[in-house]
Amino acid sequence: MIAFVVVAGFWAGLQNSLAGGGSFITLPVLILSGMTPLAANITSTVALFPAQVTSGLAGRRLVTSVGRLPFWALLLVSVLGGALGGLLLLKTPSTVFTRLVPWLVLFATAVFAWGSFIRKDRETTVHLGPLGAAVSQFLIAIYGGYFGGGIGFLMMAALTMAGLPTRNAGATKNVLAGVMNASAVALFVTSPQVHWPEALALSAGAIVGGLCGSWALHRVNEKTLRIVIVCIGICLTIGLFVKPI
């Protein structure tokens, strides 16, 4: 089973590097390994964190502030929101989280599909001011610390609406995703819900997959990959509603 987890980690790291949606793979695989949905979500968050750090460092030169909102302010609200989301997750009974999982996956799939196929890449008109951007990032960070699926496109939507070009928004969201998860991971590492053998195997696969994804970024049909990811999310959502875990 560990080998299967490594492969899932590689796939998740590759997806996250190219388009996102890696948690759609890791969550069901960890559940199939015998974990509760709560433990699977916590273990996945811890395991994917190193790959997020790598992606953030790779694009750090493109990271920028959002208009009059300095980057350090985005970092701060991301840390606070991620920590709050992590605390909420740790305080959530496993039975409650199990009932929430189908709705969370449905929401993340819808956001991913909207970001992939509906939102126009050239929409850079400013709709969010500094306060709106900060509040949006704080709410996204809470959601990210709690569940995490779809946060990439949530941030892409918010950052581009605040005026960032797509390239800079992508690099900035990679760093912010790592930051918000860092605060959640700091809480999770002491939790008995973390299954360390699976977490280490998943992390190793995700790091390699992320590096391969960085290399293949301009060689893969991204639209096809995103269609596959959305189909995975739809199938997972239907499955979770039909047969809750």
mmCIF file of N, CA and C in Angstrom, residues 15 49 67 95 176 204:
data_model
loop_
_atom_site.group_PDB
_atom_site.id
_atom_site.type_symbol
_atom_site.label_atom_id
_atom_site.label_comp_id
_atom_site.label_asym_id
_atom_site.label_seq_id
_atom_site.Cartn_x
_atom_site.Cartn_y
_atom_site.Cartn_z
ATOM 1 N N GLN A 15 0.216 17.145 -10.616
ATOM 2 C CA GLN A 15 -0.999 17.931 -10.865
ATOM 3 C C GLN A 15 -0.887 19.315 -10.258
ATOM 4 N N PHE A 49 3.033 19.620 2.039
ATOM 5 C CA PHE A 49 3.641 20.908 2.378
ATOM 6 C C PHE A 49 5.043 21.091 1.798
ATOM 7 N N GLY A 67 -1.267 45.821 -5.564
ATOM 8 C CA GLY A 67 -1.576 47.242 -5.518
ATOM 9 C C GLY A 67 -0.991 47.895 -4.273
ATOM 10 N N THR A 95 -16.865 12.460 12.784
ATOM 11 C CA THR A 95 -18.177 12.191 12.181
ATOM 12 C C THR A 95 -18.721 13.421 11.461
ATOM 13 N N LEU A 176 1.779 31.912 -1.033
ATOM 14 C CA LEU A 176 0.738 32.084 -0.016
ATOM 15 C C LEU A 176 0.134 30.740 0.389
ATOM 16 N N ALA A 204 7.446 12.260 -0.346
ATOM 17 C CA ALA A 204 8.535 11.943 -1.271
ATOM 18 C C ALA A 204 8.034 11.906 -2.713
#
